Coordinates of N, CA and C in Angstrom, one line a residue:
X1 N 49.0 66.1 44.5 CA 49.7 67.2 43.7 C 49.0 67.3 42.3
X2 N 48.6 66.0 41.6 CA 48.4 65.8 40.3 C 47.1 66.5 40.4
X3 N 46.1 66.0 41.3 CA 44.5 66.4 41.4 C 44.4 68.2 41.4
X4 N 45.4 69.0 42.1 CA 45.2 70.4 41.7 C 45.0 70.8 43.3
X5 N 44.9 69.8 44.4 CA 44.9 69.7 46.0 C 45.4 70.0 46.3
X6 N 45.7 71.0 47.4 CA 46.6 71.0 48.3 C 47.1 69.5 48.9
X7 N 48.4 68.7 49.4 CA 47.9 67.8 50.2 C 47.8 68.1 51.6
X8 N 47.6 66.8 52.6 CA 47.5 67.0 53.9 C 49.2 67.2 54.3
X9 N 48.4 68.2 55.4 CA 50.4 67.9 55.7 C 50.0 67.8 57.7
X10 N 51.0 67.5 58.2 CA 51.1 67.2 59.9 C 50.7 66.0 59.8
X11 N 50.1 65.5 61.3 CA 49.6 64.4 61.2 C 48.8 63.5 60.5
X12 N 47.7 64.3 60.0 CA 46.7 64.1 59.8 C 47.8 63.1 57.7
X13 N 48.6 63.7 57.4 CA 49.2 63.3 56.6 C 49.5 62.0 55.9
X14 N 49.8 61.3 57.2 CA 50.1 60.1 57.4 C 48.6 58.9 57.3
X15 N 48.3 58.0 56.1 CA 47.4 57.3 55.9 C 46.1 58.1 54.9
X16 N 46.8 59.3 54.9 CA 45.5 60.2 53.9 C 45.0 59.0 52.7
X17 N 44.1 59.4 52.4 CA 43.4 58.7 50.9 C 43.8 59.6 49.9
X18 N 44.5 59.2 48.9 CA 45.3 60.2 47.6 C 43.2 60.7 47.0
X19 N 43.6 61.9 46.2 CA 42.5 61.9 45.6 C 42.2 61.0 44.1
X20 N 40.7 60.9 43.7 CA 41.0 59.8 42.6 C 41.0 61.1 41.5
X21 N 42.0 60.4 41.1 CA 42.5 61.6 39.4 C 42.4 60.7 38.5
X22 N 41.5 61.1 37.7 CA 41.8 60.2 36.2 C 42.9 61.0 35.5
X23 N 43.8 59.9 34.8 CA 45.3 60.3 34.3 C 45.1 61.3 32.9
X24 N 44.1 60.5 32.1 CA 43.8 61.9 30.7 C 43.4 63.2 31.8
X25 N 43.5 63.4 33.0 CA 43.5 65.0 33.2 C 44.9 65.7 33.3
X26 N 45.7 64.8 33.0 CA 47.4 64.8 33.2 C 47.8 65.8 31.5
X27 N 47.2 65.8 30.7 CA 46.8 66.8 29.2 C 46.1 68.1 29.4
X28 N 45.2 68.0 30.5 CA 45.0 69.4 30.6 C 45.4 70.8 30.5
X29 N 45.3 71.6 29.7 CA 46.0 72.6 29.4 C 46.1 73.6 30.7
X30 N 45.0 73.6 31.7 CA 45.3 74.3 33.0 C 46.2 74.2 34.0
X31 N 47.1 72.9 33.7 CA 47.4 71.6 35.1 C 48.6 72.0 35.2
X32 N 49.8 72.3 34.1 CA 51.1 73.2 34.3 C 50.8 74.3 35.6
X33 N 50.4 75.2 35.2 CA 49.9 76.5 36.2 C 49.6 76.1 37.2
X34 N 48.8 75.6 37.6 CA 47.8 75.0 39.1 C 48.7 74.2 39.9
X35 N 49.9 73.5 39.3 CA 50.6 72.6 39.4 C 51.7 73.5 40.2
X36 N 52.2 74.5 38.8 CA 53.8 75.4 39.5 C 53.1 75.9 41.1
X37 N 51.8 76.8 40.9 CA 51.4 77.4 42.2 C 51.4 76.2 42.9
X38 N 50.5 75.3 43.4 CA 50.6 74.4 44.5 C 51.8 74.1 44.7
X39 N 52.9 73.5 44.1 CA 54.6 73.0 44.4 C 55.1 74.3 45.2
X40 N 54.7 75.7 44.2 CA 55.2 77.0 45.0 C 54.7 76.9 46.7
X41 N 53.7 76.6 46.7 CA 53.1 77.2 48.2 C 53.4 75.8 49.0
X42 N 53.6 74.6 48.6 CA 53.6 73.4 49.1 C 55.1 73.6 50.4
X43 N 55.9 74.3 49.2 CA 57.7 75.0 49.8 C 57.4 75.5 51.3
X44 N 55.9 76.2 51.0 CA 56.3 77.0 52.8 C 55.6 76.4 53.8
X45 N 55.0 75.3 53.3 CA 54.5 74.1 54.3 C 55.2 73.2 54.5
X46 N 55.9 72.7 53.7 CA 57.0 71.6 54.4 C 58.5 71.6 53.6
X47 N 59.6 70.9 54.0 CA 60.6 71.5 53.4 C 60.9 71.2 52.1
X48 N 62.2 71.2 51.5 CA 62.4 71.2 49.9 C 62.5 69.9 49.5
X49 N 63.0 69.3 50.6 CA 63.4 67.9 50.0 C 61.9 66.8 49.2
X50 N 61.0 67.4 50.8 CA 59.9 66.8 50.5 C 59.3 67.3 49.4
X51 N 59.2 68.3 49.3 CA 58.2 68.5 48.0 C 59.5 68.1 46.7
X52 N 60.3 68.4 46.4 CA 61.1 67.8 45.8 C 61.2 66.3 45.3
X53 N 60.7 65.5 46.1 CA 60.1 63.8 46.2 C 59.3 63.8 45.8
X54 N 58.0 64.7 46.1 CA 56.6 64.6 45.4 C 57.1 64.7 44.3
X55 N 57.3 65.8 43.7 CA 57.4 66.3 42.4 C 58.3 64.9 42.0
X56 N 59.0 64.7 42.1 CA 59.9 63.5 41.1 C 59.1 62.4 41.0
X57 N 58.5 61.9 42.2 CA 57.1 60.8 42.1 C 56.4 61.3 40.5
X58 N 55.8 62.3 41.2 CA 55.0 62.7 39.9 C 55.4 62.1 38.7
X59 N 56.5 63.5 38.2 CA 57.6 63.2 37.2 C 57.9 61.3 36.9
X60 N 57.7 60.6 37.8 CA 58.1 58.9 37.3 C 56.7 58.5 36.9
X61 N 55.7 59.0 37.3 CA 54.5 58.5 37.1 C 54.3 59.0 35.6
X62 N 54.1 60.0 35.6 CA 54.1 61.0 34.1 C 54.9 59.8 32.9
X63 N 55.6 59.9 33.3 CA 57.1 59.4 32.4 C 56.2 58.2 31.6
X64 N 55.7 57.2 33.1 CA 55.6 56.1 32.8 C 54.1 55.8 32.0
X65 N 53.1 56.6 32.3 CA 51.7 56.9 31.8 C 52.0 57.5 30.0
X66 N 53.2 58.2 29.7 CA 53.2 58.3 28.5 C 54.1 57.6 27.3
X67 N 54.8 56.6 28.4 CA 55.4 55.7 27.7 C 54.3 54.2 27.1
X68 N 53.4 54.5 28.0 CA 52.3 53.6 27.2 C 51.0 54.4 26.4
X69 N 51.2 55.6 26.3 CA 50.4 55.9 25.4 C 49.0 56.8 26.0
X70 N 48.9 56.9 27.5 CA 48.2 57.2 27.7 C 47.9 58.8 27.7
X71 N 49.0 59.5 27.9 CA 48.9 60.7 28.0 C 50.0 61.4 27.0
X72 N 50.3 62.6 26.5 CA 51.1 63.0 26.1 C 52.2 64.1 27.1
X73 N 51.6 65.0 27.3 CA 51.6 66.3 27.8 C 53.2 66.2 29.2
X74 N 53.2 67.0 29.9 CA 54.3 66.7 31.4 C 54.2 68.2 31.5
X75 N 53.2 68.3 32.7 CA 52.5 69.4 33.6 C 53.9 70.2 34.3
X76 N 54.5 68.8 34.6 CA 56.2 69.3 35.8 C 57.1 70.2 34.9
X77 N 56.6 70.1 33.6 CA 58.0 70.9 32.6 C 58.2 72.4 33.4
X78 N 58.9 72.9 33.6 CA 59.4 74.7 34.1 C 59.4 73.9 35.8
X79 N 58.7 73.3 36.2 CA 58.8 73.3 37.7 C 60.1 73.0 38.8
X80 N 61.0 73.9 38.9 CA 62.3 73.7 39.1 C 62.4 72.9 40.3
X81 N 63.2 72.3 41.1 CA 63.7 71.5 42.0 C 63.8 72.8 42.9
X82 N 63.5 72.6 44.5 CA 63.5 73.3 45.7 C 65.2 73.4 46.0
X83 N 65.9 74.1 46.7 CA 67.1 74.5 47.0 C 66.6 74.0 48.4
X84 N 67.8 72.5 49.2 CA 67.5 72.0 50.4 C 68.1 73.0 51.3
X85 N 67.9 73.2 52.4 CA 68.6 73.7 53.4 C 69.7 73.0 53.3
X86 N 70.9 73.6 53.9 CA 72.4 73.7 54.2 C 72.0 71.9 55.3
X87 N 72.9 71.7 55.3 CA 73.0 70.1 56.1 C 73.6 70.6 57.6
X88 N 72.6 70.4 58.5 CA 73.2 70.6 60.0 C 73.6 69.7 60.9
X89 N 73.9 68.5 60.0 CA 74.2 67.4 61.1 C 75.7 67.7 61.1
X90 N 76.0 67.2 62.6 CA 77.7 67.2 62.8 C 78.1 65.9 63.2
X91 N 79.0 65.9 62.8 CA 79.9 64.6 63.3 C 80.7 64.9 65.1
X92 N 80.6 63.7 65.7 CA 80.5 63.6 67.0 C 82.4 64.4 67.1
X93 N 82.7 64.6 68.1 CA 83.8 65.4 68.5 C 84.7 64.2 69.2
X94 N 85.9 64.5 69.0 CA 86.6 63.0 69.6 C 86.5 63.0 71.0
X95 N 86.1 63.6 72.2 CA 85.5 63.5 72.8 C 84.3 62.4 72.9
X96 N 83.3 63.0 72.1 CA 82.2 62.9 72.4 C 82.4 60.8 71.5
X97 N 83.5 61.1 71.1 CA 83.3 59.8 70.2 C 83.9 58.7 71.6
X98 N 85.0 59.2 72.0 CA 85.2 58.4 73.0 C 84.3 58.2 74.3
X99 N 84.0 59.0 74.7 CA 82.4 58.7 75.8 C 81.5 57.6 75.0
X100 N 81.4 57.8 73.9 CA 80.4 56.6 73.1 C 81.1 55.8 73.6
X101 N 82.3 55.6 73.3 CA 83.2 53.7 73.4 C 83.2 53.5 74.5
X102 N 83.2 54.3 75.8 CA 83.1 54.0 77.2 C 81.9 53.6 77.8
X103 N 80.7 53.9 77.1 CA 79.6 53.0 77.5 C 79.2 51.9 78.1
X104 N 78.9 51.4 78.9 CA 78.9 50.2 79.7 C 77.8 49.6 78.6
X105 N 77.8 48.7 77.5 CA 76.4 48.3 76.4 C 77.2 47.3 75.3
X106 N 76.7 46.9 75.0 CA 77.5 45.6 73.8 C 78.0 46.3 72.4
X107 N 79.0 46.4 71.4 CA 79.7 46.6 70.9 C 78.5 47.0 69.7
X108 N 77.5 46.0 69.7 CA 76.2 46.0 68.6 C 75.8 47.5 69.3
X109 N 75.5 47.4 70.1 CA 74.9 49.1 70.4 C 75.8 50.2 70.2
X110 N 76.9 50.2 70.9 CA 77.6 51.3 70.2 C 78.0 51.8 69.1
X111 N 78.0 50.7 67.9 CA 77.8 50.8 66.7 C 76.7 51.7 65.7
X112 N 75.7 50.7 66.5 CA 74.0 51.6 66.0 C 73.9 53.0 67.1
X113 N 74.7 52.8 67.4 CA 74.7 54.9 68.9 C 75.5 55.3 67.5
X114 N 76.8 54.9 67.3 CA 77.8 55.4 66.3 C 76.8 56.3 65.1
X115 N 76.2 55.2 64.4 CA 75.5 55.3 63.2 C 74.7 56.0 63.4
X116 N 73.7 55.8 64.4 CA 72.7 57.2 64.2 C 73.1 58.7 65.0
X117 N 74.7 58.6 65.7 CA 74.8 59.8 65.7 C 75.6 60.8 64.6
X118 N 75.8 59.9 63.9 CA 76.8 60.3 62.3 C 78.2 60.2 62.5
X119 N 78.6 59.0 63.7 CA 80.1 58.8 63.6 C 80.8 58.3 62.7
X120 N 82.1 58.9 61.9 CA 82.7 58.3 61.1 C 84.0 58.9 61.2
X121 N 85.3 58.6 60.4 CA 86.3 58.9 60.4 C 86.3 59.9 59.8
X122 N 85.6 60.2 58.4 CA 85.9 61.3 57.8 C 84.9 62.7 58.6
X123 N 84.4 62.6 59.6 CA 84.1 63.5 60.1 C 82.7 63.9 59.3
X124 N 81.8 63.2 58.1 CA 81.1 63.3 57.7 C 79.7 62.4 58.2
X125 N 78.2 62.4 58.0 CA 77.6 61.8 59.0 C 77.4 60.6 58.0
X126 N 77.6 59.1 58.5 CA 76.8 58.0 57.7 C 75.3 58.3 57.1
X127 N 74.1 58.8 57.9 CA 73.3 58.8 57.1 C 72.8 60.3 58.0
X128 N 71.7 60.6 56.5 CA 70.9 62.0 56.7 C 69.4 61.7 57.2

């Protein structure tokens, strides 16, 4: 993101080589602008959250590069946080929660079935 790159996205994603950025280009007076556009276009390649991570990566790197002196500047200033999609996970139906407990499987499994299908009491999912 910092380098002015698009990154890789899909498979190919996974193990990329980061580009080498030297950090005084982090003062650049171009790197704001270059920065908003790519985060902008990054949005319709993958979803909010993720670019949303990039960007705060960034932003801790930044943070920490000018707490020692090396840089001044913070390119991410105006770059607002992505709006995530609405949350589509549901919690299992009491039904569907009892079919889980009828399982012929050990108590440890239905637990981790539980958990990763977002069973809970309050009807809300344990994890996203």
């Amino acid at each position: 993101m910092l380098a002015g790159e698009p990154a890789p996205t899909g498979p190919v994603r996974r193990g990329a080589k980061p580009p080498v950025f030297p950090v005084a280009a982090v003062d650049d007076p171009a790197l704001p602008e270059a920065l908003a556009e790519l985060a902008a276009a990054r949005v319709d390649e993958m979803d909010a959250d993720t670019v949303d991570r990039e960007l705060s990566i960034a932003r801790k790197a930044i943070g920490w590069w000018q707490r020692r002196g090396w840089i001044i500047g913070d390119p991410t200033i105006g770059i607002e946080r992505r709006p995530a999609p609405p949350d589509r996970i549901k919690a299992l139906t009491e039904n569907q929660t009892a079919a889980l407990w009828r399982l012929d499987v050990s108590l440890r499994e239905k637990t981790n079935l539980s958990r990763h299908w977002g069973l809970r009491n309050t009807g809300e999912p344990l994890h996203r």
